[in-house]
Coordinates of C-alpha atoms in Angstrom, one line a residue:
M27 CA 39.7 19.8 18.0
T28 CA 37.8 16.4 18.8
S29 CA 36.7 18.0 22.2
A30 CA 35.3 21.6 20.8
I31 CA 33.4 19.5 18.2
F32 CA 32.2 16.8 20.2
F33 CA 31.0 19.7 22.4
S34 CA 29.2 21.3 19.9
F35 CA 27.5 18.7 19.1
I36 CA 26.3 17.2 21.9
T37 CA 25.2 20.6 23.6
S38 CA 23.4 21.7 20.9
L39 CA 21.6 18.6 21.0
F40 CA 20.9 18.6 24.8
I41 CA 19.7 22.4 24.5
C42 CA 17.2 21.0 21.7
M43 CA 15.8 18.3 23.2
A44 CA 15.3 20.6 26.1
L45 CA 13.8 22.9 24.6
I46 CA 11.1 21.1 22.3
P47 CA 9.1 20.2 25.6
P48 CA 8.1 23.5 26.2
L49 CA 7.4 25.0 23.3
Q50 CA 5.4 21.9 21.9
L51 CA 3.4 22.7 24.8
N52 CA 3.0 26.8 24.2
A53 CA 3.1 26.7 20.2
G54 CA -1.0 26.9 20.2
R55 CA -1.2 30.1 22.7
W56 CA 1.8 31.6 21.1
S57 CA 0.0 31.2 17.3
F58 CA 3.1 28.6 15.9
M59 CA 0.7 26.2 14.7
D60 CA 1.0 25.1 11.2
L61 CA -2.5 24.1 9.9
P62 CA -3.6 21.7 7.5
G63 CA -4.1 22.9 3.6
E64 CA -4.4 22.4 0.4
R65 CA -0.9 21.5 -0.3
K66 CA 0.1 19.6 3.1
V67 CA 0.1 16.3 3.8
H68 CA -0.4 16.3 7.1
A69 CA -4.8 16.4 8.5
N70 CA -3.9 17.7 11.9
P71 CA -2.5 20.8 13.4
I72 CA 1.0 20.5 14.0
P73 CA 3.6 23.5 16.4
R74 CA 5.5 25.0 14.5
I75 CA 8.6 25.1 16.7
G76 CA 11.2 23.2 15.9
G77 CA 13.1 25.8 13.9
I78 CA 13.6 28.0 17.3
A79 CA 14.4 24.9 19.2
F80 CA 17.5 23.7 17.3
G81 CA 18.1 27.5 15.7
F82 CA 18.7 28.5 19.5
A83 CA 20.5 25.2 20.1
A84 CA 22.8 25.8 17.4
L85 CA 24.0 29.1 18.2
L86 CA 24.4 28.9 21.8
S87 CA 26.7 26.3 20.9
V88 CA 28.4 28.0 18.0
F89 CA 28.8 30.4 20.7
F90 CA 30.2 28.6 23.6
W91 CA 32.2 26.3 21.5
A92 CA 33.8 28.0 18.1
P93 CA 37.5 29.0 18.1
Q94 CA 38.7 32.2 18.3
D95 CA 37.4 33.6 14.9
P96 CA 37.0 36.9 13.1
I97 CA 33.7 35.3 11.2
I98 CA 32.1 33.9 14.2
T99 CA 30.5 37.4 15.4
P100 CA 28.9 38.8 12.0
V101 CA 28.0 34.9 11.3
L102 CA 25.9 34.2 14.2
V103 CA 24.5 38.3 14.2
S104 CA 23.5 37.3 10.7
A105 CA 22.2 33.8 12.0
T106 CA 20.3 35.5 14.3
I107 CA 18.7 38.1 12.3
I108 CA 17.5 35.0 10.0
L109 CA 16.4 33.1 12.9
G110 CA 14.2 35.9 14.1
F111 CA 12.5 37.1 11.0
G112 CA 11.5 32.9 10.9
I113 CA 10.1 33.4 13.9
W114 CA 8.1 36.1 12.5
D115 CA 6.7 34.2 9.5
D116 CA 5.7 31.3 11.6
R117 CA 3.9 33.3 13.7
A118 CA 1.6 36.2 11.4
N119 CA 3.0 34.1 7.5
L120 CA 4.9 37.3 6.3
N121 CA 4.4 38.2 2.4
Y122 CA 7.9 36.9 0.2
R123 CA 9.2 41.3 0.4
T124 CA 9.6 41.1 3.9
K125 CA 11.2 37.8 4.1
L126 CA 13.2 39.4 1.5
V127 CA 14.2 42.1 3.5
G128 CA 15.1 40.0 6.2
Q129 CA 17.5 37.7 4.4
L130 CA 19.4 41.0 2.7
L131 CA 19.7 42.3 5.7
A132 CA 21.4 38.9 7.3
I133 CA 23.2 39.1 3.6
F134 CA 25.0 42.3 4.8
V135 CA 26.2 41.6 7.8
V136 CA 28.0 38.5 6.6
V137 CA 29.1 40.3 3.6
I138 CA 29.7 43.9 4.9
F139 CA 30.8 43.1 8.0
G140 CA 32.5 39.4 8.1
H141 CA 33.8 40.0 4.3
I142 CA 32.0 36.6 2.8
H143 CA 32.2 36.4 0.0
F144 CA 33.1 34.7 -3.7
E145 CA 36.6 34.8 -4.1
Q146 CA 36.7 33.2 -6.9
I147 CA 34.4 32.6 -10.0
P148 CA 33.9 29.0 -11.6
F149 CA 36.7 29.1 -14.5
L150 CA 38.3 31.9 -13.7
H151 CA 40.7 30.7 -11.3
D152 CA 43.6 32.6 -12.4
E153 CA 42.0 36.4 -12.4
E154 CA 41.4 37.9 -9.4
A155 CA 37.8 38.6 -9.7
P156 CA 36.2 41.9 -9.1
L157 CA 34.2 43.3 -6.0
W158 CA 31.1 44.3 -8.8
L159 CA 31.2 40.2 -9.8
T160 CA 31.2 38.7 -6.8
M161 CA 29.0 41.0 -4.4
P162 CA 26.3 40.2 -6.6
L163 CA 26.7 36.9 -6.9
T164 CA 27.2 36.4 -3.7
V165 CA 23.7 37.6 -2.7
V166 CA 21.8 36.2 -5.1
F167 CA 23.5 32.2 -4.1
L168 CA 22.7 33.4 -0.5
V169 CA 18.9 34.6 -1.3
G170 CA 18.6 31.0 -3.2
A171 CA 20.3 28.7 -0.7
S172 CA 18.2 30.7 2.3
N173 CA 14.9 29.5 0.2
A174 CA 15.6 26.1 -1.3
V175 CA 15.1 24.5 2.3
N176 CA 12.2 25.8 2.8
L177 CA 10.9 25.1 -0.2
S178 CA 11.9 21.0 -0.5
D179 CA 10.0 20.9 3.4
G180 CA 7.3 19.0 2.0
L181 CA 7.2 15.8 3.9
D182 CA 7.6 14.6 7.9
G183 CA 11.9 14.5 8.6
L184 CA 12.2 15.4 4.7
A185 CA 14.5 18.9 5.1
G186 CA 16.4 18.0 8.5
G187 CA 17.4 15.3 6.8
L188 CA 18.6 16.1 3.7
A189 CA 19.9 19.4 5.7
F190 CA 21.8 16.6 8.3
L191 CA 23.3 15.3 5.2
S192 CA 24.9 18.5 3.2
F193 CA 26.0 19.5 7.1
A194 CA 27.9 16.1 7.5
G195 CA 29.1 16.8 4.1
I196 CA 30.6 20.1 5.4
A197 CA 32.3 18.9 8.0
Y198 CA 33.4 16.6 6.5
L199 CA 35.6 18.2 3.7
A200 CA 36.1 20.7 6.5
Y201 CA 38.2 18.4 8.2
L202 CA 40.3 17.2 5.5
S203 CA 41.8 20.6 4.9
H204 CA 41.7 21.6 8.7
E205 CA 39.0 24.4 9.3
T206 CA 38.4 24.2 12.5
T207 CA 35.7 27.0 12.9
V208 CA 33.7 25.9 9.9
L209 CA 34.0 21.9 11.7
V210 CA 32.7 22.9 14.6
L211 CA 30.0 25.4 13.2
A212 CA 28.5 22.2 11.3
A213 CA 29.2 19.8 14.0
G214 CA 26.5 22.8 15.6
F215 CA 24.0 22.1 13.5
L216 CA 24.2 18.5 13.4
G217 CA 23.6 18.3 17.0
G218 CA 20.5 20.1 16.6
L219 CA 18.9 18.6 14.0
L220 CA 19.2 14.8 16.1
G221 CA 17.6 16.5 18.3
F222 CA 15.2 17.9 16.6
L223 CA 14.8 15.1 13.7
R224 CA 13.3 12.2 16.3
Y225 CA 10.8 14.1 16.9
N226 CA 9.7 15.4 13.0
T227 CA 10.5 11.7 11.3
Y228 CA 6.7 10.4 10.4
P229 CA 4.4 10.5 11.9
A230 CA 6.4 14.6 13.0
R231 CA 5.0 15.7 16.2
I232 CA 6.1 19.2 15.5
F233 CA 7.7 21.1 12.8
M234 CA 10.8 23.1 11.8
G235 CA 8.8 26.4 10.2
D236 CA 10.7 29.2 8.2
A237 CA 12.1 29.9 10.6
G238 CA 14.3 26.5 11.1
S239 CA 14.4 26.2 7.2
Q240 CA 15.6 29.8 6.3
L241 CA 18.4 29.1 8.7
L242 CA 19.5 25.9 7.5
G243 CA 19.7 26.8 4.2
F244 CA 21.9 30.7 4.6
S245 CA 23.8 28.8 7.4
M246 CA 24.5 25.8 4.4
G247 CA 25.1 28.4 1.9
V248 CA 28.1 30.7 4.5
L249 CA 29.4 27.4 5.4
V250 CA 29.9 26.8 1.6
L251 CA 31.0 29.9 1.0
L252 CA 34.0 29.7 3.3
M253 CA 35.2 26.8 2.0
S254 CA 35.4 28.1 -1.1
D255 CA 37.8 31.1 0.2
P256 CA 41.1 29.8 -0.5
A257 CA 43.0 31.1 2.3
R258 CA 40.7 28.2 4.7
A259 CA 39.9 25.5 1.5
P260 CA 41.4 24.0 -1.4
F261 CA 38.2 23.1 -3.0
P262 CA 36.8 24.8 -6.3
V263 CA 33.4 27.3 -5.7
T264 CA 31.2 24.6 -7.9
V265 CA 31.6 21.9 -5.0
G266 CA 29.2 23.6 -3.0
L267 CA 26.3 23.0 -5.3
L268 CA 26.9 19.3 -4.8
V269 CA 27.3 19.5 -1.0
L270 CA 24.2 22.1 -1.2
G271 CA 22.7 19.1 -2.9
L272 CA 19.0 18.1 -3.8
P273 CA 17.0 21.0 -2.1
F274 CA 18.9 23.3 -4.3
L275 CA 18.4 21.5 -7.6
D276 CA 14.9 21.1 -6.5
T277 CA 14.2 24.6 -6.7
L278 CA 16.1 25.6 -9.8
A279 CA 14.5 22.6 -11.5
V280 CA 11.0 23.9 -9.6
M281 CA 11.2 27.8 -10.4
G282 CA 12.6 27.1 -14.4
Q283 CA 9.5 25.6 -14.4
R284 CA 6.9 27.8 -13.3
L285 CA 9.3 30.3 -15.3
A286 CA 9.2 28.4 -18.9
K287 CA 4.8 28.0 -17.7
G288 CA 4.8 32.1 -17.5
R289 CA 3.9 31.4 -14.0
S290 CA 5.2 33.7 -11.0
P291 CA 8.5 31.6 -9.8
F292 CA 7.2 32.5 -6.1
I293 CA 3.7 30.5 -6.2
G294 CA 3.8 27.2 -5.0
D295 CA 2.6 24.3 -7.0
R296 CA 2.8 20.1 -6.3
N297 CA 6.1 19.5 -8.6
H298 CA 8.8 19.3 -6.2
V299 CA 11.0 16.1 -5.8
H300 CA 9.4 14.9 -3.1
H301 CA 5.2 15.3 -5.2
K302 CA 6.5 13.6 -7.9
L303 CA 7.2 10.4 -6.3
L304 CA 4.4 10.3 -4.0
A305 CA 2.4 10.6 -7.6
L306 CA 4.7 7.6 -8.5
G307 CA 3.0 5.2 -6.1
L308 CA 6.0 5.5 -3.1
S309 CA 4.4 6.0 0.3
H310 CA 5.9 9.1 2.5
H311 CA 8.3 6.9 4.6
E312 CA 10.0 5.7 1.2
A313 CA 9.9 8.8 -1.0
V314 CA 12.1 10.1 2.1
I315 CA 14.0 7.7 1.6
V316 CA 14.9 7.8 -1.7
I317 CA 15.1 11.2 -1.0
Y318 CA 17.6 11.0 1.6
G319 CA 19.5 8.2 -0.8
I320 CA 19.9 10.8 -4.1
Q321 CA 21.1 13.5 -1.3
A322 CA 24.2 11.2 -0.4
V323 CA 24.6 10.4 -3.5
M324 CA 25.1 13.9 -4.6
V325 CA 27.2 14.6 -1.6
G326 CA 29.3 11.9 -1.6
L327 CA 30.3 13.3 -5.4
A328 CA 31.4 16.5 -4.2
Y329 CA 34.0 14.4 -2.5
L330 CA 35.0 12.5 -5.0
L331 CA 35.0 15.4 -7.6
R332 CA 36.9 18.0 -4.4
W333 CA 39.9 18.4 -6.8
Q334 CA 39.0 18.3 -10.3
S335 CA 38.2 21.5 -12.3
D336 CA 34.9 22.9 -12.7
A337 CA 33.7 21.9 -15.9
L338 CA 34.0 18.7 -15.1
I339 CA 31.8 19.5 -11.8
F340 CA 29.3 21.6 -14.0
T341 CA 29.2 18.3 -16.7
M342 CA 28.3 15.9 -13.7
Y343 CA 25.9 18.0 -11.8
G344 CA 24.5 18.6 -15.1
A345 CA 24.3 15.2 -15.9
F346 CA 22.9 13.8 -12.3
A347 CA 19.9 16.9 -12.6
L348 CA 19.3 15.7 -16.3
A349 CA 19.0 12.0 -15.0
M350 CA 16.8 12.4 -12.2
F351 CA 14.3 14.4 -13.7
A352 CA 14.2 12.9 -17.1
L353 CA 13.2 9.8 -15.1
F354 CA 10.3 11.9 -13.5
V355 CA 9.1 12.7 -16.6
A356 CA 9.3 9.6 -18.6
A357 CA 7.4 7.9 -15.2
E358 CA 4.9 10.4 -15.4
R359 CA 4.1 10.7 -19.0
G360 CA 4.6 6.5 -19.4
G361 CA 1.9 6.2 -16.4
L362 CA 4.2 4.2 -14.8
L363 CA 3.2 3.4 -11.1
L364 CA 5.6 1.9 -8.6
S365 CA 3.6 -1.0 -6.7
E366 CA 2.3 -0.6 -3.0
T367 CA 4.4 -1.8 -0.3
S368 CA 2.5 -4.8 1.2
K369 CA 2.1 -4.5 5.1
G370 CA 1.9 -8.3 5.6
R371 CA 4.3 -10.6 7.6
V372 CA 5.7 -13.1 6.1
L373 CA 6.0 -14.8 9.2
S374 CA 2.3 -17.4 9.4
D375 CA 1.0 -19.7 12.2
T376 CA 3.9 -21.2 12.4
K377 CA 6.6 -22.6 15.1
L378 CA 8.9 -19.9 13.2
A379 CA 6.1 -17.2 14.2
R380 CA 6.0 -18.1 17.4
A381 CA 9.6 -17.8 17.9
G382 CA 8.7 -14.5 16.8
I383 CA 6.1 -13.9 18.7
W384 CA 8.3 -15.1 21.5
L385 CA 11.4 -12.7 20.6
S386 CA 9.1 -9.8 19.8
D387 CA 8.7 -10.1 23.5
M388 CA 11.5 -11.5 25.4
A389 CA 14.4 -9.1 24.1
P390 CA 13.4 -6.0 24.9
R391 CA 12.7 -7.4 28.3
F392 CA 16.3 -8.5 28.0
L393 CA 17.0 -5.1 27.3
A394 CA 15.1 -3.7 29.9
V395 CA 17.8 -5.4 32.2
V396 CA 20.8 -5.5 30.2
V397 CA 21.6 -1.4 29.4
P398 CA 20.6 -0.3 32.7
L399 CA 23.0 -2.0 34.1
F400 CA 25.8 -1.5 31.4
L401 CA 25.0 1.7 31.9
I402 CA 25.3 1.9 35.7
A403 CA 28.4 0.2 35.5
S404 CA 29.8 2.7 33.2
V405 CA 29.7 5.4 35.3
F406 CA 32.8 3.7 37.3
L407 CA 34.4 3.4 34.4
P408 CA 36.0 6.4 33.0
G409 CA 39.9 7.4 34.9
H410 CA 39.6 10.9 35.1
V411 CA 36.0 13.3 34.4
P412 CA 37.3 16.6 33.6
M413 CA 35.5 19.5 36.0
D414 CA 33.5 21.0 33.1
V415 CA 32.2 17.6 32.1
G416 CA 31.0 17.6 36.1
Y417 CA 29.2 21.2 36.0
A418 CA 27.4 20.3 32.8
A419 CA 26.5 16.7 34.1
F420 CA 24.9 18.6 37.1
S421 CA 23.3 21.7 35.3
L422 CA 22.1 18.7 33.3
F423 CA 20.9 16.3 36.0
A424 CA 18.8 19.8 37.6
V425 CA 17.0 20.5 34.2
V426 CA 16.3 16.5 33.8
L427 CA 15.0 16.2 37.4
G428 CA 13.2 19.5 37.2
G429 CA 11.2 18.3 34.4
L430 CA 10.6 15.1 35.7
W431 CA 8.8 16.9 38.4
F432 CA 7.7 20.0 37.4
M433 CA 6.4 18.6 33.6
P434 CA 5.4 15.1 33.8
E435 CA 3.5 15.1 30.6
Y436 CA 6.7 15.3 28.9
R437 CA 8.7 13.7 31.4
S438 CA 9.7 11.3 28.1
H439 CA 11.3 14.2 26.8
F440 CA 13.1 14.6 29.4
V441 CA 14.3 11.4 30.7
R442 CA 15.0 10.5 26.1
G443 CA 17.5 13.8 26.8
G444 CA 18.8 12.5 29.7
L445 CA 19.5 9.4 28.5
Y446 CA 20.8 10.5 25.1
V447 CA 23.0 13.5 26.7
G448 CA 24.5 11.4 29.2
S449 CA 25.5 8.2 27.4
A450 CA 27.0 10.6 25.1
F451 CA 29.7 11.9 27.9
L452 CA 29.9 8.9 29.0
M453 CA 31.5 6.8 26.1
Y454 CA 33.2 10.1 25.0
M455 CA 35.1 10.1 28.4
G456 CA 35.4 6.2 28.5
E457 CA 37.8 6.5 25.1
Q458 CA 39.2 9.2 25.9
S459 CA 40.4 7.9 29.3
G460 CA 42.1 4.8 28.3
I461 CA 39.4 1.6 28.3
P462 CA 40.6 0.5 25.4
E463 CA 44.3 0.3 26.9
I464 CA 42.5 -1.9 29.5
W465 CA 42.0 -4.8 27.2
P466 CA 39.0 -7.5 29.4
I467 CA 37.5 -3.8 30.3
Y468 CA 37.8 -2.9 26.6
V469 CA 36.3 -6.4 25.7
T470 CA 33.7 -6.6 27.8
Q471 CA 32.2 -3.1 27.0
N472 CA 31.7 -3.9 23.6
T473 CA 30.2 -7.4 23.7
L474 CA 27.7 -6.1 26.2
L475 CA 27.1 -2.9 23.0
A476 CA 27.1 -6.1 20.5
L477 CA 25.1 -8.4 23.1
I478 CA 22.7 -4.8 23.0
A479 CA 22.6 -4.3 19.0
L480 CA 21.5 -8.0 18.8
L481 CA 18.6 -7.2 21.1
V482 CA 17.7 -4.4 19.2
L483 CA 17.8 -5.8 16.0
L484 CA 15.7 -8.9 17.9
S485 CA 12.7 -6.4 18.6
M486 CA 12.9 -4.6 15.7
R487 CA 12.7 -7.4 13.2
F488 CA 10.2 -9.1 15.4
S489 CA 7.6 -6.3 16.7
R490 CA 3.9 -6.5 17.0
G491 CA 1.4 -4.2 16.1
N492 CA 2.8 -0.3 16.7
R493 CA 5.4 -0.6 19.9
F494 CA 8.6 0.2 17.8
Q495 CA 8.6 1.0 13.9
T496 CA 11.5 2.1 11.9
T497 CA 11.4 6.1 10.7
P498 CA 13.8 7.1 7.6
L499 CA 16.2 8.8 10.8
D500 CA 17.3 5.1 11.7
Y501 CA 17.7 4.2 8.2
L502 CA 19.9 8.1 8.3
M503 CA 21.6 7.0 11.6
V504 CA 22.7 3.6 10.4
F505 CA 24.2 4.6 7.6
F506 CA 26.6 6.7 9.8
A507 CA 27.2 4.6 11.6
L508 CA 28.2 2.1 8.7
I509 CA 29.9 4.7 6.9
V510 CA 32.0 7.1 9.3
P511 CA 34.7 5.0 9.8
L512 CA 35.6 3.6 6.4
L513 CA 35.8 7.2 5.3
P514 CA 39.2 7.8 3.6
E515 CA 42.1 10.3 5.3
M516 CA 41.7 10.0 8.4
R517 CA 44.0 11.2 11.3
A518 CA 44.1 9.8 14.4
D519 CA 41.7 11.5 16.0
M520 CA 39.0 11.0 14.4
P521 CA 38.3 7.2 14.5
T522 CA 37.2 7.6 18.4
L523 CA 34.6 9.6 16.9
S524 CA 34.1 6.8 14.6
I525 CA 33.5 4.3 17.2
L526 CA 31.7 6.6 19.3
A527 CA 29.1 7.5 16.7
A528 CA 28.6 3.8 16.4
K529 CA 28.7 2.7 19.5
L530 CA 25.7 5.7 20.5
I531 CA 23.8 4.9 17.7
V532 CA 23.1 1.6 18.8
L533 CA 22.7 2.7 22.7
Y534 CA 19.7 5.5 21.2
F535 CA 18.1 2.7 19.5
S536 CA 18.2 0.4 22.8
F537 CA 16.4 3.9 24.2
E538 CA 14.4 4.2 21.9
L539 CA 13.2 1.1 22.0
L540 CA 12.6 0.9 25.5
L541 CA 10.6 3.3 25.4
H542 CA 8.1 2.4 22.8
S543 CA 7.9 -0.5 25.0
F544 CA 7.5 0.8 28.7
V545 CA 5.8 3.6 28.3
D546 CA 4.7 2.6 32.3
R547 CA 8.3 2.0 33.4
V548 CA 9.2 5.8 32.0
K549 CA 9.9 7.0 35.3
H550 CA 12.5 4.2 36.0
L551 CA 14.2 5.2 32.8
G552 CA 14.4 9.1 34.0
F553 CA 16.1 7.2 37.7
L554 CA 19.0 6.0 35.0
S555 CA 18.9 9.0 33.3
L556 CA 19.2 10.9 36.9
W557 CA 21.8 8.2 37.9
V558 CA 24.6 8.7 35.2
L559 CA 24.8 12.5 35.3
F560 CA 25.0 13.2 38.8
G561 CA 27.9 9.8 39.2
L562 CA 29.3 12.1 36.0
G563 CA 29.5 15.0 38.4
V564 CA 30.5 13.3 41.5
R565 CA 33.5 11.6 39.0
A566 CA 34.5 14.9 38.4
W567 CA 35.5 16.1 42.0
L568 CA 36.9 12.4 42.8

C-alpha cells in the first residue's frame, strides 16, 4: 500500500510540473487567459491553465496506480467529463446552464455506472434509505460540491490550499479505515495540487480556472460519498461536511445571503470570507493564512468527531459556522479594521544587523555546497533500486534534458521538477532499503539534513529584498511536516512516510532558496537534477 500511495503522489507531482511550462507558454495563443475585472484582485492577464495541469496529472496518476476496484473507471470517466467542460468554460466562458449540463452528465456516470450515492441519510441509520430520496440528494450534494471550490477561488493560492487540506483529511480518514482506493485517489490529487501551488501562491503566475476548481470540488464530493459508504468506511455522512470545510460552508452562507436579499444565488458579489478578511484590513498573504487555519480546524474536527452522532456533528458544524460569521458581522458593523502589518525590519545598523547581512549572504553559499554534495552522495546509498523506479528515472532524465535543451526560457521549471522528483525517489529508496538500520550512515544523513534546515531558516530569516520570501504554501508544508509525525493510530509502514515528508520539505525549501538566490546558476542545478535521475536509473541495473 505504501508504494502505491507514494508513486501516485510523486507521479502526479511530476506530470503537473512538467505540463505547466508548455501550457503557460501557449496560454495566450489558446485563449486561456484570466483578464482583470471588477471582482478580480489581479491587474494583469494571468494564464488559466493550472487546472488542466493538475487535473491531467491526478487522473493519469490514479489510472496507473489505483488498485483493482470497479469504481475506478466510472470515477475517472466522470472526472474527465468535469475536466473537459471546465476546459471549455475557461476558453469560452460558458453560461451556468451549460456548466450544469456538464456536471449532471458527470454525476449521471458516477451514480448510475459507479453506484456511488448516499447509502445512508443523517439521523436514519437504522432504516434503509430509499433510492428516490438518496439519488436526488446525491445530485444536489455533488452539484454543490462542484461549485463550492469555484466560488471560493478568490485569492492566490486559496482554493488550491483549501482543497489540499481537504484531500489530506480524506486521505487520513481513508487510512484509518484501510480504504486503499480512496487513499490512492486522494494521494494523486495531493501530488498534483502541490505541483500547482508552487506557481499559484501570491503573487500567482497561473490560475486553476474552472477546469481545476470544478474538478476539485466534484472529486472531493465523490470521495466523501465513498467514505460514507458503510461497506468501505464506518464514518457518518455528516463528517463529510467538515471534510469539505470552508468552501462548502462559505458557498451555503453566501447563497443564503443572496436569496435573503432577493438576488440570484448565481450572480457574484464580494461577500465571501476572503472578501470580508480583506475588508477588515488583512493583507492578501495574511487572509490566505487565516483561511488555511480555519480549514485546518474544520478538517481536524472531522477527525475528532468521526465516531460521534449526526446530531452532535451538526450541532458543532452549526456552532462553528455561526461563530465565524457572527465575528465578521460584528467586525463590519463595529467598523473594526486590523492594523496593517509593518514591513520594516527590527534589525538596525548595529552589530546584530551586520551579522544578519553576513548570514543572508553566507547561508545560501553554504547551501550551494552542502545540498549538491548531499544529493550526489545519496545516489550511492540505497541498497536496491527497483527496475520500475529505474525506468521512471531514465524517463524523467530524458524529459528534463529535453526541457533544458529545447525550452531554455522555462529552464527553472524543468530543474525544479527534476530536483523535486529526483530527491523524492532518493529519500524514499533510502528509507525502504535499510539505511535507517545502518546507524553511522543514518546519523550522518540526518545531521546533514539538520544543517540544511538550519541554513534554510537563517537564509529566510535574514534575507534581504525579495530574494526569497515565504508564501502561504510554505506555512502549509511546515504545518504538515510538524503534524504528520504526531498523528495517532499510525501503522508500522506510515511513520516512514512521515519521516520522508519532513525530509522532503527541508530539501524543497533548500531548492527554492537556491533557485531564487542563484538565478545565474540554474544550469548548474540542472546538471545536479540530471545526475540524480541518471544515477538512480543506473543503480537499478547494478
